[in-house]
PDB file of N, CA and C in Angstrom:
ATOM      1  N   MET A 736      -0.975 -11.637 -35.777  1.00 65.00           N
ATOM      2  CA  MET A 736      -2.305 -11.171 -35.668  1.00 65.00           C
ATOM      3  C   MET A 736      -2.930 -12.249 -34.346  1.00 65.00           C
ATOM      4  N   THR A 737      -2.350 -13.168 -34.284  1.00 79.00           N
ATOM      5  CA  THR A 737      -2.700 -14.046 -33.245  1.00 79.00           C
ATOM      6  C   THR A 737      -2.673 -13.647 -31.833  1.00 79.00           C
ATOM      7  N   TRP A 738      -1.370 -13.089 -31.692  1.00 79.00           N
ATOM      8  CA  TRP A 738      -1.029 -12.403 -30.479  1.00 79.00           C
ATOM      9  C   TRP A 738      -1.981 -11.518 -30.348  1.00 79.00           C
ATOM     10  N   VAL A 739      -2.195 -10.499 -31.010  1.00 80.00           N
ATOM     11  CA  VAL A 739      -3.477  -9.486 -30.785  1.00 80.00           C
ATOM     12  C   VAL A 739      -4.946  -9.937 -30.543  1.00 80.00           C
ATOM     13  N   ARG A 740      -5.166 -11.132 -31.079  1.00 82.00           N
ATOM     14  CA  ARG A 740      -6.399 -11.552 -30.833  1.00 82.00           C
ATOM     15  C   ARG A 740      -6.449 -12.136 -29.327  1.00 82.00           C
ATOM     16  N   ALA A 741      -5.412 -12.892 -28.957  1.00 85.00           N
ATOM     17  CA  ALA A 741      -5.074 -13.595 -27.741  1.00 85.00           C
ATOM     18  C   ALA A 741      -5.244 -12.643 -26.391  1.00 85.00           C
ATOM     19  N   ASN A 742      -4.590 -11.395 -26.899  1.00 86.00           N
ATOM     20  CA  ASN A 742      -3.982 -10.456 -25.745  1.00 86.00           C
ATOM     21  C   ASN A 742      -4.935  -9.124 -25.609  1.00 86.00           C
ATOM     22  N   ALA A 743      -5.400  -8.587 -26.796  1.00 90.00           N
ATOM     23  CA  ALA A 743      -6.182  -7.506 -26.686  1.00 90.00           C
ATOM     24  C   ALA A 743      -7.484  -7.652 -26.003  1.00 90.00           C
ATOM     25  N   GLN A 744      -7.786  -6.451 -25.186  1.00 89.00           N
ATOM     26  CA  GLN A 744      -8.922  -6.550 -24.511  1.00 89.00           C
ATOM     27  C   GLN A 744     -10.411  -6.508 -25.386  1.00 89.00           C
ATOM     28  N   PRO A 745     -11.130  -7.565 -25.274  1.00 89.00           N
ATOM     29  CA  PRO A 745     -11.897  -7.351 -26.481  1.00 89.00           C
ATOM     30  C   PRO A 745     -13.201  -6.490 -26.442  1.00 89.00           C
ATOM     31  N   ASP A 746     -13.367  -5.634 -25.131  1.00 88.00           N
ATOM     32  CA  ASP A 746     -14.132  -4.849 -25.539  1.00 88.00           C
ATOM     33  C   ASP A 746     -13.475  -3.042 -25.087  1.00 88.00           C
ATOM     34  N   GLY A 747     -12.092  -3.101 -25.223  1.00 86.00           N
ATOM     35  CA  GLY A 747     -11.204  -2.045 -25.191  1.00 86.00           C
ATOM     36  C   GLY A 747     -11.259  -1.112 -26.399  1.00 86.00           C
ATOM     37  N   THR A 748     -10.824   0.078 -26.168  1.00 85.00           N
ATOM     38  CA  THR A 748     -10.670   0.862 -27.187  1.00 85.00           C
ATOM     39  C   THR A 748      -9.339   0.831 -27.911  1.00 85.00           C
ATOM     40  N   HIS A 749      -9.461   0.666 -29.055  1.00 86.00           N
ATOM     41  CA  HIS A 749      -8.000   0.231 -29.726  1.00 86.00           C
ATOM     42  C   HIS A 749      -7.873   1.300 -30.894  1.00 86.00           C
ATOM     43  N   HIS A 750      -6.698   1.885 -31.437  1.00 84.00           N
ATOM     44  CA  HIS A 750      -6.602   2.931 -32.348  1.00 84.00           C
ATOM     45  C   HIS A 750      -5.727   2.458 -33.403  1.00 84.00           C
ATOM     46  N   LEU A 751      -6.146   2.711 -34.738  1.00 82.00           N
ATOM     47  CA  LEU A 751      -5.312   2.425 -35.876  1.00 82.00           C
ATOM     48  C   LEU A 751      -4.947   3.635 -36.673  1.00 82.00           C
ATOM     49  N   ARG A 752      -3.904   3.942 -36.921  1.00 80.00           N
ATOM     50  CA  ARG A 752      -3.695   5.281 -37.338  1.00 80.00           C
ATOM     51  C   ARG A 752      -2.667   4.969 -38.772  1.00 80.00           C
ATOM     52  N   PRO A 753      -3.079   5.056 -39.793  1.00 80.00           N
ATOM     53  CA  PRO A 753      -2.181   5.128 -40.931  1.00 80.00           C
ATOM     54  C   PRO A 753      -0.908   5.861 -40.764  1.00 80.00           C
ATOM     55  N   ALA A 754       0.340   5.461 -41.076  1.00 83.00           N
ATOM     56  CA  ALA A 754       1.426   6.350 -40.996  1.00 83.00           C
ATOM     57  C   ALA A 754       2.160   6.650 -42.411  1.00 83.00           C
ATOM     58  N   ILE A 755       2.660   5.524 -42.981  1.00 86.00           N
ATOM     59  CA  ILE A 755       3.463   5.727 -44.072  1.00 86.00           C
ATOM     60  C   ILE A 755       3.030   4.731 -44.940  1.00 86.00           C
ATOM     61  N   TRP A 756       3.467   5.016 -46.464  1.00 88.00           N
ATOM     62  CA  TRP A 756       3.143   3.768 -47.627  1.00 88.00           C
ATOM     63  C   TRP A 756       4.465   3.028 -47.420  1.00 88.00           C
ATOM     64  N   HIS A 757       4.575   1.992 -47.228  1.00 83.00           N
ATOM     65  CA  HIS A 757       5.627   0.799 -47.149  1.00 83.00           C
ATOM     66  C   HIS A 757       5.807   0.035 -48.333  1.00 83.00           C
ATOM     67  N   GLU A 758       6.998   0.163 -48.857  1.00 85.00           N
ATOM     68  CA  GLU A 758       7.280  -0.677 -50.390  1.00 85.00           C
ATOM     69  C   GLU A 758       8.506  -1.548 -50.017  1.00 85.00           C
ATOM     70  N   LEU A 759       8.571  -2.427 -50.437  1.00 83.00           N
ATOM     71  CA  LEU A 759       9.777  -3.445 -50.632  1.00 83.00           C
ATOM     72  C   LEU A 759      10.335  -3.148 -51.682  1.00 83.00           C
ATOM     73  N   SER A 760      11.339  -2.419 -52.045  1.00 83.00           N
ATOM     74  CA  SER A 760      11.971  -2.128 -53.599  1.00 83.00           C
ATOM     75  C   SER A 760      12.722  -3.464 -53.916  1.00 83.00           C
ATOM     76  N   HIS A 761      13.231  -4.284 -53.080  1.00 87.00           N
ATOM     77  CA  HIS A 761      13.837  -5.556 -53.484  1.00 87.00           C
ATOM     78  C   HIS A 761      13.064  -6.521 -53.571  1.00 87.00           C
ATOM     79  N   ARG A 762      11.829  -6.619 -53.435  1.00 87.00           N
ATOM     80  CA  ARG A 762      10.787  -7.361 -53.535  1.00 87.00           C
ATOM     81  C   ARG A 762       9.455  -6.953 -54.418  1.00 87.00           C
ATOM     82  N   GLN A 763       9.958  -6.828 -55.587  1.00 85.00           N
ATOM     83  CA  GLN A 763       8.733  -6.397 -56.541  1.00 85.00           C
ATOM     84  C   GLN A 763       7.356  -7.110 -56.472  1.00 85.00           C
ATOM     85  N   ASP A 764       7.394  -8.482 -56.102  1.00 87.00           N
ATOM     86  CA  ASP A 764       6.200  -9.245 -55.711  1.00 87.00           C
ATOM     87  C   ASP A 764       5.387  -8.948 -54.917  1.00 87.00           C
ATOM     88  N   VAL A 765       5.891  -7.974 -53.883  1.00 82.00           N
ATOM     89  CA  VAL A 765       4.986  -7.797 -52.593  1.00 82.00           C
ATOM     90  C   VAL A 765       4.328  -6.256 -53.143  1.00 82.00           C
ATOM     91  N   PRO A 766       3.238  -6.015 -52.903  1.00 86.00           N
ATOM     92  CA  PRO A 766       2.480  -4.940 -53.209  1.00 86.00           C
ATOM     93  C   PRO A 766       2.884  -3.493 -52.109  1.00 86.00           C
ATOM     94  N   ARG A 767       2.672  -2.627 -52.420  1.00 87.00           N
ATOM     95  CA  ARG A 767       2.633  -1.517 -51.579  1.00 87.00           C
ATOM     96  C   ARG A 767       1.890  -1.606 -50.534  1.00 87.00           C
ATOM     97  N   GLN A 768       2.162  -1.238 -49.371  1.00 88.00           N
ATOM     98  CA  GLN A 768       1.288  -1.314 -48.337  1.00 88.00           C
ATOM     99  C   GLN A 768       1.149  -0.083 -47.433  1.00 88.00           C
ATOM    100  N   LEU A 769       0.149  -0.112 -46.430  1.00 86.00           N
ATOM    101  CA  LEU A 769       0.048   1.218 -45.814  1.00 86.00           C
ATOM    102  C   LEU A 769       0.355   0.732 -44.348  1.00 86.00           C
ATOM    103  N   ARG A 770       1.435   1.046 -43.983  1.00 88.00           N
ATOM    104  CA  ARG A 770       1.962   0.919 -42.368  1.00 88.00           C
ATOM    105  C   ARG A 770       1.128   1.713 -41.443  1.00 88.00           C
ATOM    106  N   CYS A 771       0.665   1.079 -40.518  1.00 86.00           N
ATOM    107  CA  CYS A 771      -0.091   1.900 -39.712  1.00 86.00           C
ATOM    108  C   CYS A 771       0.568   1.386 -38.130  1.00 86.00           C
ATOM    109  N   GLU A 772       0.123   2.429 -37.342  1.00 87.00           N
ATOM    110  CA  GLU A 772       0.568   2.330 -36.065  1.00 87.00           C
ATOM    111  C   GLU A 772      -0.782   2.002 -35.197  1.00 87.00           C
ATOM    112  N   LEU A 773      -0.567   1.039 -34.383  1.00 87.00           N
ATOM    113  CA  LEU A 773      -1.754   0.258 -33.709  1.00 87.00           C
ATOM    114  C   LEU A 773      -1.464   0.553 -32.314  1.00 87.00           C
ATOM    115  N   LEU A 774      -2.491   1.022 -31.722  1.00 90.00           N
ATOM    116  CA  LEU A 774      -2.281   1.122 -30.222  1.00 90.00           C
ATOM    117  C   LEU A 774      -3.481   0.277 -29.588  1.00 90.00           C
ATOM    118  N   ILE A 775      -2.872  -0.940 -28.994  1.00 91.00           N
ATOM    119  CA  ILE A 775      -3.862  -2.125 -28.514  1.00 91.00           C
ATOM    120  C   ILE A 775      -4.017  -1.802 -26.921  1.00 91.00           C
ATOM    121  N   THR A 776      -5.356  -1.849 -26.451  1.00 92.00           N
ATOM    122  CA  THR A 776      -5.695  -2.108 -25.069  1.00 92.00           C
ATOM    123  C   THR A 776      -5.568  -3.580 -24.666  1.00 92.00           C
ATOM    124  N   LEU A 777      -4.556  -3.702 -23.774  1.00 92.00           N
ATOM    125  CA  LEU A 777      -4.815  -5.096 -22.988  1.00 92.00           C
ATOM    126  C   LEU A 777      -5.609  -5.421 -21.774  1.00 92.00           C
ATOM    127  N   GLY A 778      -5.617  -3.930 -21.204  1.00 87.00           N
ATOM    128  CA  GLY A 778      -6.561  -4.083 -19.995  1.00 87.00           C
ATOM    129  C   GLY A 778      -6.751  -2.764 -19.399  1.00 87.00           C
ATOM    130  N   PRO A 779      -7.338  -2.444 -17.976  1.00 87.00           N
ATOM    131  CA  PRO A 779      -7.532  -1.077 -17.677  1.00 87.00           C
ATOM    132  C   PRO A 779      -6.350  -0.443 -17.479  1.00 87.00           C
ATOM    133  N   GLY A 780      -5.776   0.485 -18.123  1.00 84.00           N
ATOM    134  CA  GLY A 780      -4.533   1.345 -18.063  1.00 84.00           C
ATOM    135  C   GLY A 780      -3.540   0.639 -18.751  1.00 84.00           C
ATOM    136  N   VAL A 781      -3.509  -0.261 -19.418  1.00 89.00           N
ATOM    137  CA  VAL A 781      -2.529  -0.974 -20.089  1.00 89.00           C
ATOM    138  C   VAL A 781      -2.555  -1.038 -21.606  1.00 89.00           C
ATOM    139  N   CYS A 782      -1.708  -0.391 -22.340  1.00 92.00           N
ATOM    140  CA  CYS A 782      -1.665  -0.161 -23.698  1.00 92.00           C
ATOM    141  C   CYS A 782      -0.629  -0.565 -24.278  1.00 92.00           C
ATOM    142  N   VAL A 783      -0.299  -1.206 -25.627  1.00 94.00           N
ATOM    143  CA  VAL A 783       1.052  -1.414 -26.100  1.00 94.00           C
ATOM    144  C   VAL A 783       1.004  -0.781 -27.409  1.00 94.00           C
ATOM    145  N   ARG A 784       2.150  -0.796 -28.271  1.00 92.00           N
ATOM    146  CA  ARG A 784       2.104  -0.053 -29.723  1.00 92.00           C
ATOM    147  C   ARG A 784       2.702  -1.052 -30.358  1.00 92.00           C
ATOM    148  N   SER A 785       2.195  -1.307 -31.732  1.00 89.00           N
ATOM    149  CA  SER A 785       2.724  -2.137 -32.640  1.00 89.00           C
ATOM    150  C   SER A 785       2.614  -1.518 -34.007  1.00 89.00           C
ATOM    151  N   LEU A 786       3.011  -2.260 -34.960  1.00 88.00           N
ATOM    152  CA  LEU A 786       2.867  -1.899 -36.387  1.00 88.00           C
ATOM    153  C   LEU A 786       2.269  -2.694 -37.038  1.00 88.00           C
ATOM    154  N   LEU A 787       1.419  -2.142 -38.120  1.00 86.00           N
ATOM    155  CA  LEU A 787       0.530  -3.418 -38.871  1.00 86.00           C
ATOM    156  C   LEU A 787       0.563  -2.819 -40.217  1.00 86.00           C
ATOM    157  N   ASP A 788       1.051  -3.667 -41.341  1.00 86.00           N
ATOM    158  CA  ASP A 788       0.824  -3.221 -42.618  1.00 86.00           C
ATOM    159  C   ASP A 788      -0.264  -3.874 -43.185  1.00 86.00           C
ATOM    160  N   VAL A 789      -0.946  -3.008 -43.888  1.00 85.00           N
ATOM    161  CA  VAL A 789      -2.537  -3.189 -44.269  1.00 85.00           C
ATOM    162  C   VAL A 789      -2.283  -3.030 -45.902  1.00 85.00           C
ATOM    163  N   LEU A 790      -2.729  -4.037 -46.798  1.00 85.00           N
ATOM    164  CA  LEU A 790      -3.107  -3.767 -48.160  1.00 85.00           C
ATOM    165  C   LEU A 790      -3.992  -2.822 -48.457  1.00 85.00           C
ATOM    166  N   PRO A 791      -3.824  -1.858 -49.265  1.00 80.00           N
ATOM    167  CA  PRO A 791      -5.049  -0.711 -49.497  1.00 80.00           C
ATOM    168  C   PRO A 791      -6.300  -1.312 -49.783  1.00 80.00           C
ATOM    169  N   ALA A 792      -6.348  -2.320 -50.462  1.00 80.00           N
ATOM    170  CA  ALA A 792      -7.970  -2.761 -50.779  1.00 80.00           C
ATOM    171  C   ALA A 792      -8.470  -3.261 -49.467  1.00 80.00           C
ATOM    172  N   ASP A 793      -7.815  -3.736 -48.156  1.00 78.00           N
ATOM    173  CA  ASP A 793      -8.301  -4.184 -47.224  1.00 78.00           C
ATOM    174  C   ASP A 793      -8.438  -3.198 -46.128  1.00 78.00           C
ATOM    175  N   PHE A 794      -8.086  -1.997 -46.345  1.00 70.00           N
ATOM    176  CA  PHE A 794      -8.129  -0.878 -45.368  1.00 70.00           C
ATOM    177  C   PHE A 794      -9.601  -0.143 -45.346  1.00 70.00           C
ATOM    178  N   THR A 795     -10.217  -0.408 -44.521  1.00 71.00           N
ATOM    179  CA  THR A 795     -11.524   0.290 -44.323  1.00 71.00           C
ATOM    180  C   THR A 795     -11.487   1.460 -43.323  1.00 71.00           C
ATOM    181  N   PRO A 796     -11.268   2.880 -43.599  1.00 69.00           N
ATOM    182  CA  PRO A 796     -11.228   3.672 -42.444  1.00 69.00           C
ATOM    183  C   PRO A 796     -12.229   3.416 -41.555  1.00 69.00           C
ATOM    184  N   LEU A 797     -11.599   3.888 -40.243  1.00 67.00           N
ATOM    185  CA  LEU A 797     -12.387   3.642 -38.954  1.00 67.00           C
ATOM    186  C   LEU A 797     -12.957   5.127 -38.638  1.00 67.00           C
ATOM    187  N   PRO A 798     -13.784   5.051 -37.580  1.00 69.00           N
ATOM    188  CA  PRO A 798     -14.530   6.375 -37.185  1.00 69.00           C
ATOM    189  C   PRO A 798     -12.985   7.257 -36.745  1.00 69.00           C
ATOM    190  N   ARG A 799     -13.109   8.523 -36.996  1.00 73.00           N
ATOM    191  CA  ARG A 799     -12.062   9.375 -36.675  1.00 73.00           C
ATOM    192  C   ARG A 799     -12.280   9.679 -35.042  1.00 73.00           C
ATOM    193  N   VAL A 800     -10.954  10.354 -34.613  1.00 72.00           N
ATOM    194  CA  VAL A 800     -11.098  10.826 -33.544  1.00 72.00           C
ATOM    195  C   VAL A 800     -12.058  11.975 -33.485  1.00 72.00           C
ATOM    196  N   THR A 801     -12.834  12.378 -32.688  1.00 77.00           N
ATOM    197  CA  THR A 801     -13.839  13.419 -32.986  1.00 77.00           C
ATOM    198  C   THR A 801     -13.486  14.860 -32.576  1.00 77.00           C
ATOM    199  N   THR A 802     -12.398  14.834 -31.413  1.00 87.00           N
ATOM    200  CA  THR A 802     -12.152  16.211 -31.001  1.00 87.00           C
ATOM    201  C   THR A 802     -10.457  16.394 -30.883  1.00 87.00           C
ATOM    202  N   ARG A 803     -10.059  17.450 -30.786  1.00 88.00           N
ATOM    203  CA  ARG A 803      -8.627  17.685 -30.618  1.00 88.00           C
ATOM    204  C   ARG A 803      -8.079  17.109 -29.388  1.00 88.00           C
ATOM    205  N   GLU A 804      -8.886  17.418 -28.308  1.00 89.00           N
ATOM    206  CA  GLU A 804      -8.531  16.907 -27.126  1.00 89.00           C
ATOM    207  C   GLU A 804      -8.333  15.550 -27.243  1.00 89.00           C
ATOM    208  N   GLU A 805      -9.452  14.635 -27.662  1.00 84.00           N
ATOM    209  CA  GLU A 805      -9.288  13.285 -27.672  1.00 84.00           C
ATOM    210  C   GLU A 805      -8.099  12.789 -28.540  1.00 84.00           C
ATOM    211  N   GLY A 806      -7.690  13.585 -29.617  1.00 82.00           N
ATOM    212  CA  GLY A 806      -6.649  13.166 -30.627  1.00 82.00           C
ATOM    213  C   GLY A 806      -5.310  13.336 -29.801  1.00 82.00           C
ATOM    214  N   LEU A 807      -5.289  14.369 -28.715  1.00 87.00           N
ATOM    215  CA  LEU A 807      -4.013  14.579 -28.020  1.00 87.00           C
ATOM    216  C   LEU A 807      -3.879  13.686 -27.228  1.00 87.00           C
ATOM    217  N   ARG A 808      -4.864  13.157 -26.319  1.00 86.00           N
ATOM    218  CA  ARG A 808      -4.954  12.128 -25.485  1.00 86.00           C
ATOM    219  C   ARG A 808      -4.409  10.969 -25.952  1.00 86.00           C
ATOM    220  N   VAL A 809      -4.941  10.658 -27.451  1.00 84.00           N
ATOM    221  CA  VAL A 809      -4.224   9.127 -27.936  1.00 84.00           C
ATOM    222  C   VAL A 809      -3.210   9.247 -28.325  1.00 84.00           C
ATOM    223  N   ALA A 810      -2.703  10.580 -28.999  1.00 85.00           N
ATOM    224  CA  ALA A 810      -1.233  10.670 -28.888  1.00 85.00           C
ATOM    225  C   ALA A 810      -0.251  10.591 -27.728  1.00 85.00           C
ATOM    226  N   ARG A 811      -0.821  11.058 -26.576  1.00 88.00           N
ATOM    227  CA  ARG A 811       0.138  11.175 -25.328  1.00 88.00           C
ATOM    228  C   ARG A 811       0.051   9.471 -25.025  1.00 88.00           C
ATOM    229  N   LEU A 812      -1.177   8.832 -25.027  1.00 86.00           N
ATOM    230  CA  LEU A 812      -1.116   7.249 -24.777  1.00 86.00           C
ATOM    231  C   LEU A 812      -0.044   6.584 -25.773  1.00 86.00           C
ATOM    232  N   ALA A 813      -0.282   6.815 -26.837  1.00 86.00           N
ATOM    233  CA  ALA A 813       0.689   6.223 -27.797  1.00 86.00           C
ATOM    234  C   ALA A 813       2.092   6.664 -27.403  1.00 86.00           C
ATOM    235  N   ASP A 814       2.638   7.693 -27.273  1.00 87.00           N
ATOM    236  CA  ASP A 814       4.084   8.176 -26.756  1.00 87.00           C
ATOM    237  C   ASP A 814       4.398   7.342 -25.602  1.00 87.00           C
ATOM    238  N   ARG A 815       3.543   7.102 -24.528  1.00 90.00           N
ATOM    239  CA  ARG A 815       3.731   6.603 -23.175  1.00 90.00           C
ATOM    240  C   ARG A 815       3.749   5.015 -23.269  1.00 90.00           C
ATOM    241  N   ALA A 816       3.144   4.374 -24.294  1.00 92.00           N
ATOM    242  CA  ALA A 816       2.911   2.871 -24.334  1.00 92.00           C
ATOM    243  C   ALA A 816       4.281   2.172 -24.960  1.00 92.00           C
ATOM    244  N   PRO A 817       4.672   1.208 -24.107  1.00 93.00           N
ATOM    245  CA  PRO A 817       5.584   0.586 -24.614  1.00 93.00           C
ATOM    246  C   PRO A 817       5.270  -0.321 -25.933  1.00 93.00           C
ATOM    247  N   SER A 818       6.295  -0.730 -26.608  1.00 91.00           N
ATOM    248  CA  SER A 818       5.967  -1.486 -28.101  1.00 91.00           C
ATOM    249  C   SER A 818       5.789  -3.065 -27.257  1.00 91.00           C
ATOM    250  N   VAL A 819       5.113  -3.725 -28.208  1.00 90.00           N
ATOM    251  CA  VAL A 819       4.665  -5.140 -27.682  1.00 90.00           C
ATOM    252  C   VAL A 819       6.065  -5.792 -27.240  1.00 90.00           C
ATOM    253  N   ARG A 820       7.032  -5.740 -28.060  1.00 89.00           N
ATOM    254  CA  ARG A 820       8.205  -6.523 -27.623  1.00 89.00           C
ATOM    255  C   ARG A 820       8.795  -5.836 -26.210  1.00 89.00           C
ATOM    256  N   GLU A 821       8.895  -4.597 -25.979  1.00 92.00           N
ATOM    257  CA  GLU A 821       9.009  -4.153 -24.580  1.00 92.00           C
ATOM    258  C   GLU A 821       8.308  -4.712 -23.339  1.00 92.00           C
ATOM    259  N   TRP A 822       6.981  -4.703 -23.777  1.00 90.00           N
ATOM    260  CA  TRP A 822       5.960  -5.437 -22.683  1.00 90.00           C
ATOM    261  C   TRP A 822       6.114  -6.690 -22.506  1.00 90.00           C
ATOM    262  N   LEU A 823       6.463  -7.409 -23.567  1.00 89.00           N
ATOM    263  CA  LEU A 823       6.776  -8.926 -23.384  1.00 89.00           C
ATOM    264  C   LEU A 823       7.957  -9.165 -22.429  1.00 89.00           C
ATOM    265  N   LEU A 824       8.919  -8.382 -22.758  1.00 90.00           N
ATOM    266  CA  LEU A 824      10.104  -8.527 -22.129  1.00 90.00           C
ATOM    267  C   LEU A 824       9.984  -8.083 -20.504  1.00 90.00           C
ATOM    268  N   ARG A 825       9.141  -7.202 -20.152  1.00 88.00           N
ATOM    269  CA  ARG A 825       8.843  -6.785 -18.920  1.00 88.00           C
ATOM    270  C   ARG A 825       8.253  -7.826 -18.154  1.00 88.00           C
ATOM    271  N   GLN A 826       7.428  -8.547 -18.830  1.00 85.00           N
ATOM    272  CA  GLN A 826       6.469  -9.620 -18.460  1.00 85.00           C
ATOM    273  C   GLN A 826       7.534 -10.909 -18.216  1.00 85.00           C
ATOM    274  N   GLY A 827       8.418 -10.878 -18.804  1.00 83.00           N
ATOM    275  CA  GLY A 827       9.338 -11.970 -18.657  1.00 83.00           C
ATOM    276  C   GLY A 827       8.851 -12.927 -19.787  1.00 83.00           C
ATOM    277  N   GLU A 828       8.261 -12.731 -20.788  1.00 67.00           N
ATOM    278  CA  GLU A 828       7.987 -13.633 -21.798  1.00 67.00           C
ATOM    279  C   GLU A 828       8.949 -13.616 -22.891  1.00 67.00           C
ATOM    280  N   GLY A 829       9.878 -12.593 -23.162  1.00 59.00           N
ATOM    281  CA  GLY A 829      10.917 -12.624 -23.950  1.00 59.00           C
ATOM    282  C   GLY A 829      10.236 -12.197 -25.283  1.00 59.00           C
ATOM    283  N   ALA A 830      11.148 -11.940 -26.291  1.00 48.00           N
ATOM    284  CA  ALA A 830      10.819 -11.432 -27.699  1.00 48.00           C
ATOM    285  C   ALA A 830      10.296 -12.596 -28.629  1.00 48.00           C
ATOM    286  N   ALA A 831      10.478 -13.927 -28.292  1.00 50.00           N
ATOM    287  CA  ALA A 831      10.107 -14.983 -28.990  1.00 50.00           C
ATOM    288  C   ALA A 831       8.513 -15.067 -29.180  1.00 50.00           C
ATOM    289  N   ALA A 832       7.939 -14.577 -28.238  1.00 51.00           N
ATOM    290  CA  ALA A 832       6.184 -14.451 -28.213  1.00 51.00           C
ATOM    291  C   ALA A 832       5.805 -13.294 -28.682  1.00 51.00           C
ATOM    292  N   ALA A 833       6.516 -12.392 -29.391  1.00 50.00           N
ATOM    293  CA  ALA A 833       6.143 -11.162 -30.095  1.00 50.00           C
ATOM    294  C   ALA A 833       5.232 -11.581 -31.230  1.00 50.00           C
ATOM    295  N   PRO A 834       4.514 -10.517 -31.700  1.00 52.00           N
ATOM    296  CA  PRO A 834       3.891 -11.010 -33.042  1.00 52.00           C
ATOM    297  C   PRO A 834       4.787 -10.565 -34.066  1.00 52.00           C
TER     298      PRO A 834
END
């Protein structure tokens, strides 16, 4: 989360989409979480993808995409956006700095 706070454009549009329920069957002490896809805007025309696990009690639904066209635009952005790790490697920062 520190990386996101340090790199996300403060006034940018970011998207969080619940994807799957994530359970660690080998770790009964870890509660079931909602794995979300995160599309983070770093700057004009620069977005990266990441995953974020959220405890259900901490998940507050965000405003929904309002039109089909907007939903398709966000989906295309997410399909083209590199992962945070890929973006860091392109920037020469390596995987060590990834969240």
